[in-house]
Amino acid sequence: MKPADTISNPADAGAVAASRNARRAFLLTTLLQMAPMVASRAAPAGRPRVLAGYLSGAIEPGGSIEKRVIDMLSPMAAADIHWMPWARALLTAAEGNCLLFPLARTPEREASWQWLAPLARDRIVLVLPPGLAHRGQQLADLRRLRTGAVRSAFLVARLTALGFQHVDVAPAELANARKLALGRIEAWATVASVAAAMGANGQLPAGVQIVPLEPGSFTMWLAASSDLNTERLVQAPRPARGWSAPLPVAFDTRT
């Protein structure tokens, strides 16, 4: 009896060899197709994207914060800045290979980002209509107001921590200004830079009072996604170019 792997017919031997070659070709093609996919997951290609989010006129293209970011970036990271609505900028940055500004640094965000450089300072304020101006210093009363806020995890979390009981979320700050003017909300929580910018543009209801909700300010940062090697993204601090000076207020866009 012949061994099981012995083939007596030459035609059969040729068929087996052809089948083996076809399998090898298929496997090689599959591996070559997979290689770029594996490489792209391991390390993002190209220069990082630089993203910025609009903040209702307070932070915008051509302003001092954008100029500060450009001044900080090393030549390898310098690129066109992509401006977009803030919520979309945050979602886009989550894809990786991104620098993002301006981002408030909070304990909840601490581990998700690499914090490269502080850019400006801001503070949370409450915008009150004229009829409620007398309640401006009474936080216990303010907490009970139906308060509008933009869709922001940072802002809503701070209002919750301060004890606000009725927070009405809107997609844009201009919507909150309109709702306040129409009496659909009793107060409007925002940041000082946005209130100042909208006031300068005539977008606030007449006679409103702007009241700080917290005694201190928070810092807005240039941040990097966690997948980036940040060693060469930002230039070394240079006091002569203002790195050691006090941080500017966020509403300082064109000066």
PDB file of C-alpha atoms in Angstrom:
ATOM      1  CA  MET A   1       0.000   0.000   0.000  1.00  0.00           C
ATOM      2  CA  LYS A   2       1.283   3.486  -0.886  1.00  0.00           C
ATOM      3  CA  PRO A   3       1.636   6.188   1.761  1.00  0.00           C
ATOM      4  CA  ALA A   4      -1.444   8.427   2.117  1.00  0.00           C
ATOM      5  CA  ASP A   5       0.385  11.554   0.820  1.00  0.00           C
ATOM      6  CA  THR A   6       1.725   9.806  -2.327  1.00  0.00           C
ATOM      7  CA  ILE A   7       0.048  10.825  -5.617  1.00  0.00           C
ATOM      8  CA  SER A   8       0.457   8.448  -8.548  1.00  0.00           C
ATOM      9  CA  ASN A   9      -1.224  10.635 -11.233  1.00  0.00           C
ATOM     10  CA  PRO A  10       0.935  13.583 -12.476  1.00  0.00           C
ATOM     11  CA  ALA A  11      -2.195  15.515 -13.362  1.00  0.00           C
ATOM     12  CA  ASP A  12      -3.392  15.189  -9.783  1.00  0.00           C
ATOM     13  CA  ALA A  13       0.011  16.396  -8.547  1.00  0.00           C
ATOM     14  CA  GLY A  14      -0.251  19.500 -10.716  1.00  0.00           C
ATOM     15  CA  ALA A  15      -3.712  20.281  -9.399  1.00  0.00           C
ATOM     16  CA  VAL A  16      -2.531  20.038  -5.797  1.00  0.00           C
ATOM     17  CA  ALA A  17       0.439  22.331  -6.482  1.00  0.00           C
ATOM     18  CA  ALA A  18      -1.816  24.879  -8.171  1.00  0.00           C
ATOM     19  CA  SER A  19      -4.182  24.783  -5.188  1.00  0.00           C
ATOM     20  CA  ARG A  20      -1.294  25.379  -2.767  1.00  0.00           C
ATOM     21  CA  ASN A  21      -0.017  28.334  -4.840  1.00  0.00           C
ATOM     22  CA  ALA A  22      -3.492  29.858  -4.915  1.00  0.00           C
ATOM     23  CA  ARG A  23      -3.766  29.602  -1.125  1.00  0.00           C
ATOM     24  CA  ARG A  24      -0.338  31.217  -0.691  1.00  0.00           C
ATOM     25  CA  ALA A  25      -1.269  34.074  -3.041  1.00  0.00           C
ATOM     26  CA  PHE A  26      -4.535  34.641  -1.155  1.00  0.00           C
ATOM     27  CA  LEU A  27      -2.791  34.758   2.231  1.00  0.00           C
ATOM     28  CA  LEU A  28      -0.090  37.121   0.950  1.00  0.00           C
ATOM     29  CA  THR A  29      -2.666  39.490  -0.533  1.00  0.00           C
ATOM     30  CA  THR A  30      -4.665  39.472   2.707  1.00  0.00           C
ATOM     31  CA  LEU A  31      -1.595  40.309   4.810  1.00  0.00           C
ATOM     32  CA  LEU A  32      -0.599  43.136   2.490  1.00  0.00           C
ATOM     33  CA  GLN A  33      -4.089  44.605   2.708  1.00  0.00           C
ATOM     34  CA  MET A  34      -4.062  44.409   6.512  1.00  0.00           C
ATOM     35  CA  ALA A  35      -0.639  46.007   6.964  1.00  0.00           C
ATOM     36  CA  PRO A  36      -1.687  49.657   6.339  1.00  0.00           C
ATOM     37  CA  MET A  37      -4.667  49.237   8.674  1.00  0.00           C
ATOM     38  CA  VAL A  38      -2.478  47.981  11.500  1.00  0.00           C
ATOM     39  CA  ALA A  39       0.022  50.794  10.944  1.00  0.00           C
ATOM     40  CA  SER A  40      -2.676  53.464  10.989  1.00  0.00           C
ATOM     41  CA  ARG A  41      -4.002  52.214  14.324  1.00  0.00           C
ATOM     42  CA  ALA A  42      -0.541  52.132  15.869  1.00  0.00           C
ATOM     43  CA  ALA A  43       0.502  55.689  14.985  1.00  0.00           C
ATOM     44  CA  PRO A  44      -1.480  58.552  13.397  1.00  0.00           C
ATOM     45  CA  ALA A  45       0.026  59.744  10.132  1.00  0.00           C
ATOM     46  CA  GLY A  46       0.924  63.330   9.254  1.00  0.00           C
ATOM     47  CA  ARG A  47       1.101  66.515  11.256  1.00  0.00           C
ATOM     48  CA  PRO A  48      -1.440  66.895  14.046  1.00  0.00           C
ATOM     49  CA  ARG A  49      -4.567  68.871  13.241  1.00  0.00           C
ATOM     50  CA  VAL A  50      -4.984  72.113  15.186  1.00  0.00           C
ATOM     51  CA  LEU A  51      -8.642  72.613  16.126  1.00  0.00           C
ATOM     52  CA  ALA A  52     -10.346  75.596  17.711  1.00  0.00           C
ATOM     53  CA  GLY A  53     -13.945  76.022  18.846  1.00  0.00           C
ATOM     54  CA  TYR A  54     -16.050  79.146  18.432  1.00  0.00           C
ATOM     55  CA  LEU A  55     -17.248  80.689  21.687  1.00  0.00           C
ATOM     56  CA  SER A  56     -19.958  83.109  20.529  1.00  0.00           C
ATOM     57  CA  GLY A  57     -17.567  85.816  19.383  1.00  0.00           C
ATOM     58  CA  ALA A  58     -15.374  85.685  22.477  1.00  0.00           C
ATOM     59  CA  ILE A  59     -12.834  83.348  20.875  1.00  0.00           C
ATOM     60  CA  GLU A  60     -12.536  83.680  17.126  1.00  0.00           C
ATOM     61  CA  PRO A  61     -10.082  83.562  14.191  1.00  0.00           C
ATOM     62  CA  GLY A  62      -7.446  86.269  14.145  1.00  0.00           C
ATOM     63  CA  GLY A  63      -7.675  87.061  17.838  1.00  0.00           C
ATOM     64  CA  SER A  64      -5.039  87.164  20.532  1.00  0.00           C
ATOM     65  CA  ILE A  65      -5.603  83.578  21.712  1.00  0.00           C
ATOM     66  CA  GLU A  66      -5.119  82.215  18.202  1.00  0.00           C
ATOM     67  CA  LYS A  67      -1.943  84.290  17.830  1.00  0.00           C
ATOM     68  CA  ARG A  68      -0.701  82.974  21.170  1.00  0.00           C
ATOM     69  CA  VAL A  69      -1.236  79.378  20.014  1.00  0.00           C
ATOM     70  CA  ILE A  70       0.606  79.988  16.740  1.00  0.00           C
ATOM     71  CA  ASP A  71       3.474  81.538  18.663  1.00  0.00           C
ATOM     72  CA  MET A  72       3.683  78.493  20.932  1.00  0.00           C
ATOM     73  CA  LEU A  73       3.661  75.802  18.261  1.00  0.00           C
ATOM     74  CA  SER A  74       6.926  74.411  16.975  1.00  0.00           C
ATOM     75  CA  PRO A  75       7.456  74.420  13.180  1.00  0.00           C
ATOM     76  CA  MET A  76       6.609  70.720  12.957  1.00  0.00           C
ATOM     77  CA  ALA A  77       3.171  71.315  14.480  1.00  0.00           C
ATOM     78  CA  ALA A  78       2.380  74.692  12.925  1.00  0.00           C
ATOM     79  CA  ALA A  79      -0.496  74.392  10.469  1.00  0.00           C
ATOM     80  CA  ASP A  80      -3.734  76.019   9.474  1.00  0.00           C
ATOM     81  CA  ILE A  81      -6.107  76.230  12.414  1.00  0.00           C
ATOM     82  CA  HIS A  82      -9.473  74.630  11.753  1.00  0.00           C
ATOM     83  CA  TRP A  83     -12.235  76.700  13.355  1.00  0.00           C
ATOM     84  CA  MET A  84     -15.598  75.031  13.949  1.00  0.00           C
ATOM     85  CA  PRO A  85     -18.490  75.053  16.447  1.00  0.00           C
ATOM     86  CA  TRP A  86     -17.187  74.081  19.854  1.00  0.00           C
ATOM     87  CA  ALA A  87     -19.138  70.802  20.188  1.00  0.00           C
ATOM     88  CA  ARG A  88     -17.906  69.619  16.767  1.00  0.00           C
ATOM     89  CA  ALA A  89     -14.313  70.567  17.611  1.00  0.00           C
ATOM     90  CA  LEU A  90     -14.461  68.436  20.747  1.00  0.00           C
ATOM     91  CA  LEU A  91     -15.884  65.457  18.843  1.00  0.00           C
ATOM     92  CA  THR A  92     -13.311  65.809  16.064  1.00  0.00           C
ATOM     93  CA  ALA A  93     -10.452  65.974  18.567  1.00  0.00           C
ATOM     94  CA  ALA A  94     -11.647  62.708  20.099  1.00  0.00           C
ATOM     95  CA  GLU A  95     -10.582  60.972  16.857  1.00  0.00           C
ATOM     96  CA  GLY A  96      -6.935  61.579  17.812  1.00  0.00           C
ATOM     97  CA  ASN A  97      -3.910  63.262  16.227  1.00  0.00           C
ATOM     98  CA  CYS A  98      -5.217  66.670  17.322  1.00  0.00           C
ATOM     99  CA  LEU A  99      -4.356  69.787  19.244  1.00  0.00           C
ATOM    100  CA  LEU A 100      -7.391  71.582  20.682  1.00  0.00           C
ATOM    101  CA  PHE A 101      -8.048  75.008  22.196  1.00  0.00           C
ATOM    102  CA  PRO A 102      -9.374  76.656  24.275  1.00  0.00           C
ATOM    103  CA  LEU A 103     -10.155  73.884  26.752  1.00  0.00           C
ATOM    104  CA  ALA A 104     -10.990  74.358  30.424  1.00  0.00           C
ATOM    105  CA  ARG A 105      -8.887  72.078  32.614  1.00  0.00           C
ATOM    106  CA  THR A 106     -11.076  70.174  35.041  1.00  0.00           C
ATOM    107  CA  PRO A 107     -10.565  67.086  37.241  1.00  0.00           C
ATOM    108  CA  GLU A 108     -12.926  65.127  34.966  1.00  0.00           C
ATOM    109  CA  ARG A 109     -10.826  65.938  31.881  1.00  0.00           C
ATOM    110  CA  GLU A 110      -7.418  65.644  33.523  1.00  0.00           C
ATOM    111  CA  ALA A 111      -6.567  62.110  32.392  1.00  0.00           C
ATOM    112  CA  SER A 112      -8.098  62.415  28.915  1.00  0.00           C
ATOM    113  CA  TRP A 113      -5.834  65.165  27.566  1.00  0.00           C
ATOM    114  CA  GLN A 114      -2.234  66.328  27.604  1.00  0.00           C
ATOM    115  CA  TRP A 115      -2.162  69.900  28.901  1.00  0.00           C
ATOM    116  CA  LEU A 116       0.468  71.773  26.883  1.00  0.00           C
ATOM    117  CA  ALA A 117       0.168  75.459  27.775  1.00  0.00           C
ATOM    118  CA  PRO A 118      -2.233  77.861  29.530  1.00  0.00           C
ATOM    119  CA  LEU A 119      -3.784  80.440  27.189  1.00  0.00           C
ATOM    120  CA  ALA A 120      -6.185  82.710  29.062  1.00  0.00           C
ATOM    121  CA  ARG A 121      -8.367  82.990  32.127  1.00  0.00           C
ATOM    122  CA  ASP A 122     -12.143  83.194  32.353  1.00  0.00           C
ATOM    123  CA  ARG A 123     -14.865  82.924  34.982  1.00  0.00           C
ATOM    124  CA  ILE A 124     -18.447  81.694  35.265  1.00  0.00           C
ATOM    125  CA  VAL A 125     -21.085  84.420  35.504  1.00  0.00           C
ATOM    126  CA  LEU A 126     -24.855  84.673  35.754  1.00  0.00           C
ATOM    127  CA  VAL A 127     -26.783  87.093  33.531  1.00  0.00           C
ATOM    128  CA  LEU A 128     -29.886  88.428  35.301  1.00  0.00           C
ATOM    129  CA  PRO A 129     -32.741  90.497  33.846  1.00  0.00           C
ATOM    130  CA  PRO A 130     -33.384  93.924  35.437  1.00  0.00           C
ATOM    131  CA  GLY A 131     -36.233  92.607  37.604  1.00  0.00           C
ATOM    132  CA  LEU A 132     -33.921  90.172  39.391  1.00  0.00           C
ATOM    133  CA  ALA A 133     -30.928  92.457  39.833  1.00  0.00           C
ATOM    134  CA  HIS A 134     -31.583  92.768  43.573  1.00  0.00           C
ATOM    135  CA  ARG A 135     -30.962  89.049  43.981  1.00  0.00           C
ATOM    136  CA  GLY A 136     -27.489  89.263  42.498  1.00  0.00           C
ATOM    137  CA  GLN A 137     -25.587  88.552  45.693  1.00  0.00           C
ATOM    138  CA  GLN A 138     -27.903  85.904  47.172  1.00  0.00           C
ATOM    139  CA  LEU A 139     -26.636  82.540  45.927  1.00  0.00           C
ATOM    140  CA  ALA A 140     -29.286  80.674  47.935  1.00  0.00           C
ATOM    141  CA  ASP A 141     -32.000  82.459  45.919  1.00  0.00           C
ATOM    142  CA  LEU A 142     -30.160  82.202  42.599  1.00  0.00           C
ATOM    143  CA  ARG A 143     -29.991  78.403  42.900  1.00  0.00           C
ATOM    144  CA  ARG A 144     -33.782  78.232  42.666  1.00  0.00           C
ATOM    145  CA  LEU A 145     -34.012  80.166  39.397  1.00  0.00           C
ATOM    146  CA  ARG A 146     -34.775  78.466  36.099  1.00  0.00           C
ATOM    147  CA  THR A 147     -31.328  78.952  34.593  1.00  0.00           C
ATOM    148  CA  GLY A 148     -30.312  78.601  30.968  1.00  0.00           C
ATOM    149  CA  ALA A 149     -26.926  77.223  29.967  1.00  0.00           C
ATOM    150  CA  VAL A 150     -25.242  76.175  26.763  1.00  0.00           C
ATOM    151  CA  ARG A 151     -24.770  72.447  26.126  1.00  0.00           C
ATOM    152  CA  SER A 152     -21.404  72.128  27.895  1.00  0.00           C
ATOM    153  CA  ALA A 153     -20.395  69.374  30.288  1.00  0.00           C
ATOM    154  CA  PHE A 154     -18.010  71.802  32.016  1.00  0.00           C
ATOM    155  CA  LEU A 155     -20.597  74.528  32.634  1.00  0.00           C
ATOM    156  CA  VAL A 156     -23.456  72.211  33.596  1.00  0.00           C
ATOM    157  CA  ALA A 157     -21.185  70.343  36.005  1.00  0.00           C
ATOM    158  CA  ARG A 158     -20.185  73.593  37.719  1.00  0.00           C
ATOM    159  CA  LEU A 159     -23.837  74.697  38.058  1.00  0.00           C
ATOM    160  CA  THR A 160     -24.713  71.310  39.542  1.00  0.00           C
ATOM    161  CA  ALA A 161     -21.829  71.583  42.010  1.00  0.00           C
ATOM    162  CA  LEU A 162     -23.037  75.059  43.026  1.00  0.00           C
ATOM    163  CA  GLY A 163     -26.493  73.665  43.797  1.00  0.00           C
ATOM    164  CA  PHE A 164     -28.562  75.002  40.888  1.00  0.00           C
ATOM    165  CA  GLN A 165     -31.783  73.007  40.771  1.00  0.00           C
ATOM    166  CA  HIS A 166     -33.327  73.909  37.393  1.00  0.00           C
ATOM    167  CA  VAL A 167     -30.870  74.030  34.463  1.00  0.00           C
ATOM    168  CA  ASP A 168     -32.342  74.466  30.984  1.00  0.00           C
ATOM    169  CA  VAL A 169     -29.806  73.444  28.307  1.00  0.00           C
ATOM    170  CA  ALA A 170     -29.693  75.087  24.867  1.00  0.00           C
ATOM    171  CA  PRO A 171     -27.473  74.374  21.830  1.00  0.00           C
ATOM    172  CA  ALA A 172     -26.119  77.949  21.528  1.00  0.00           C
ATOM    173  CA  GLU A 173     -25.527  81.010  23.701  1.00  0.00           C
ATOM    174  CA  LEU A 174     -27.630  83.235  21.423  1.00  0.00           C
ATOM    175  CA  ALA A 175     -30.616  80.979  22.122  1.00  0.00           C
ATOM    176  CA  ASN A 176     -30.165  81.588  25.850  1.00  0.00           C
ATOM    177  CA  ALA A 177     -30.054  85.357  25.325  1.00  0.00           C
ATOM    178  CA  ARG A 178     -33.332  85.202  23.400  1.00  0.00           C
ATOM    179  CA  LYS A 179     -34.989  82.972  26.000  1.00  0.00           C
ATOM    180  CA  LEU A 180     -33.932  85.376  28.751  1.00  0.00           C
ATOM    181  CA  ALA A 181     -35.418  88.337  26.840  1.00  0.00           C
ATOM    182  CA  LEU A 182     -38.689  86.411  26.333  1.00  0.00           C
ATOM    183  CA  GLY A 183     -38.889  85.334  29.981  1.00  0.00           C
ATOM    184  CA  ARG A 184     -38.592  81.622  29.207  1.00  0.00           C
ATOM    185  CA  ILE A 185     -35.685  81.405  31.644  1.00  0.00           C
ATOM    186  CA  GLU A 186     -35.093  83.511  34.731  1.00  0.00           C
ATOM    187  CA  ALA A 187     -31.287  83.609  34.521  1.00  0.00           C
ATOM    188  CA  TRP A 188     -28.543  82.614  32.131  1.00  0.00           C
ATOM    189  CA  ALA A 189     -25.230  81.038  33.140  1.00  0.00           C
ATOM    190  CA  THR A 190     -22.258  81.532  30.833  1.00  0.00           C
ATOM    191  CA  VAL A 191     -18.618  82.598  30.962  1.00  0.00           C
ATOM    192  CA  ALA A 192     -17.486  86.198  31.276  1.00  0.00           C
ATOM    193  CA  SER A 193     -15.793  86.250  27.860  1.00  0.00           C
ATOM    194  CA  VAL A 194     -19.007  85.270  26.082  1.00  0.00           C
ATOM    195  CA  ALA A 195     -21.106  87.770  28.040  1.00  0.00           C
ATOM    196  CA  ALA A 196     -18.607  90.539  27.249  1.00  0.00           C
ATOM    197  CA  ALA A 197     -18.461  89.658  23.550  1.00  0.00           C
ATOM    198  CA  MET A 198     -22.237  89.472  23.181  1.00  0.00           C
ATOM    199  CA  GLY A 199     -22.646  92.709  25.104  1.00  0.00           C
ATOM    200  CA  ALA A 200     -20.162  94.435  22.784  1.00  0.00           C
ATOM    201  CA  ASN A 201     -22.153  93.146  19.795  1.00  0.00           C
ATOM    202  CA  GLY A 202     -25.496  94.313  21.192  1.00  0.00           C
ATOM    203  CA  GLN A 203     -26.770  90.748  21.676  1.00  0.00           C
ATOM    204  CA  LEU A 204     -27.675  90.987  25.376  1.00  0.00           C
ATOM    205  CA  PRO A 205     -31.143  92.038  26.552  1.00  0.00           C
ATOM    206  CA  ALA A 206     -31.296  95.636  27.742  1.00  0.00           C
ATOM    207  CA  GLY A 207     -30.611  96.346  31.416  1.00  0.00           C
ATOM    208  CA  VAL A 208     -29.195  92.947  32.376  1.00  0.00           C
ATOM    209  CA  GLN A 209     -26.831  92.535  35.313  1.00  0.00           C
ATOM    210  CA  ILE A 210     -23.793  90.241  35.090  1.00  0.00           C
ATOM    211  CA  VAL A 211     -22.910  88.599  38.410  1.00  0.00           C
ATOM    212  CA  PRO A 212     -19.847  86.397  39.088  1.00  0.00           C
ATOM    213  CA  LEU A 213     -20.910  82.964  40.326  1.00  0.00           C
ATOM    214  CA  GLU A 214     -17.512  81.954  41.714  1.00  0.00           C
ATOM    215  CA  PRO A 215     -14.821  84.118  43.326  1.00  0.00           C
ATOM    216  CA  GLY A 216     -11.985  82.731  41.234  1.00  0.00           C
ATOM    217  CA  SER A 217     -11.336  82.176  37.554  1.00  0.00           C
ATOM    218  CA  PHE A 218     -10.462  79.050  35.587  1.00  0.00           C
ATOM    219  CA  THR A 219      -7.717  78.644  32.993  1.00  0.00           C
ATOM    220  CA  MET A 220      -8.217  77.835  29.324  1.00  0.00           C
ATOM    221  CA  TRP A 221      -5.523  75.599  27.833  1.00  0.00           C
ATOM    222  CA  LEU A 222      -3.978  74.366  24.632  1.00  0.00           C
ATOM    223  CA  ALA A 223      -4.441  70.589  24.919  1.00  0.00           C
ATOM    224  CA  ALA A 224      -3.267  67.571  22.932  1.00  0.00           C
ATOM    225  CA  SER A 225      -4.967  64.242  22.362  1.00  0.00           C
ATOM    226  CA  SER A 226      -3.491  61.387  24.344  1.00  0.00           C
ATOM    227  CA  ASP A 227      -1.998  59.647  21.280  1.00  0.00           C
ATOM    228  CA  LEU A 228       0.404  62.481  20.396  1.00  0.00           C
ATOM    229  CA  ASN A 229       4.104  62.671  21.246  1.00  0.00           C
ATOM    230  CA  THR A 230       4.170  66.202  22.647  1.00  0.00           C
ATOM    231  CA  GLU A 231       7.929  66.645  23.107  1.00  0.00           C
ATOM    232  CA  ARG A 232       8.351  68.618  19.876  1.00  0.00           C
ATOM    233  CA  LEU A 233       4.909  70.187  19.538  1.00  0.00           C
ATOM    234  CA  VAL A 234       5.397  73.265  21.701  1.00  0.00           C
ATOM    235  CA  GLN A 235       8.440  75.521  21.822  1.00  0.00           C
ATOM    236  CA  ALA A 236      10.400  75.947  25.033  1.00  0.00           C
ATOM    237  CA  PRO A 237       9.068  78.788  27.213  1.00  0.00           C
ATOM    238  CA  ARG A 238      10.525  82.162  26.328  1.00  0.00           C
ATOM    239  CA  PRO A 239       9.810  84.922  28.889  1.00  0.00           C
ATOM    240  CA  ALA A 240      10.664  87.592  26.347  1.00  0.00           C
ATOM    241  CA  ARG A 241       7.600  86.620  24.320  1.00  0.00           C
ATOM    242  CA  GLY A 242       5.171  86.878  27.207  1.00  0.00           C
ATOM    243  CA  TRP A 243       5.150  83.357  28.593  1.00  0.00           C
ATOM    244  CA  SER A 244       5.863  84.527  32.119  1.00  0.00           C
ATOM    245  CA  ALA A 245       3.344  87.408  32.032  1.00  0.00           C
ATOM    246  CA  PRO A 246      -0.075  87.074  33.710  1.00  0.00           C
ATOM    247  CA  LEU A 247      -2.596  85.269  31.550  1.00  0.00           C
ATOM    248  CA  PRO A 248      -4.884  87.569  29.538  1.00  0.00           C
ATOM    249  CA  VAL A 249      -8.632  87.517  29.984  1.00  0.00           C
ATOM    250  CA  ALA A 250     -10.345  85.409  27.369  1.00  0.00           C
ATOM    251  CA  PHE A 251     -12.300  88.288  25.812  1.00  0.00           C
ATOM    252  CA  ASP A 252      -9.275  89.873  24.194  1.00  0.00           C
ATOM    253  CA  THR A 253      -9.740  88.634  20.668  1.00  0.00           C
ATOM    254  CA  ARG A 254      -8.488  91.445  18.441  1.00  0.00           C
ATOM    255  CA  THR A 255      -6.024  93.269  20.660  1.00  0.00           C
TER     256      THR A 255
END
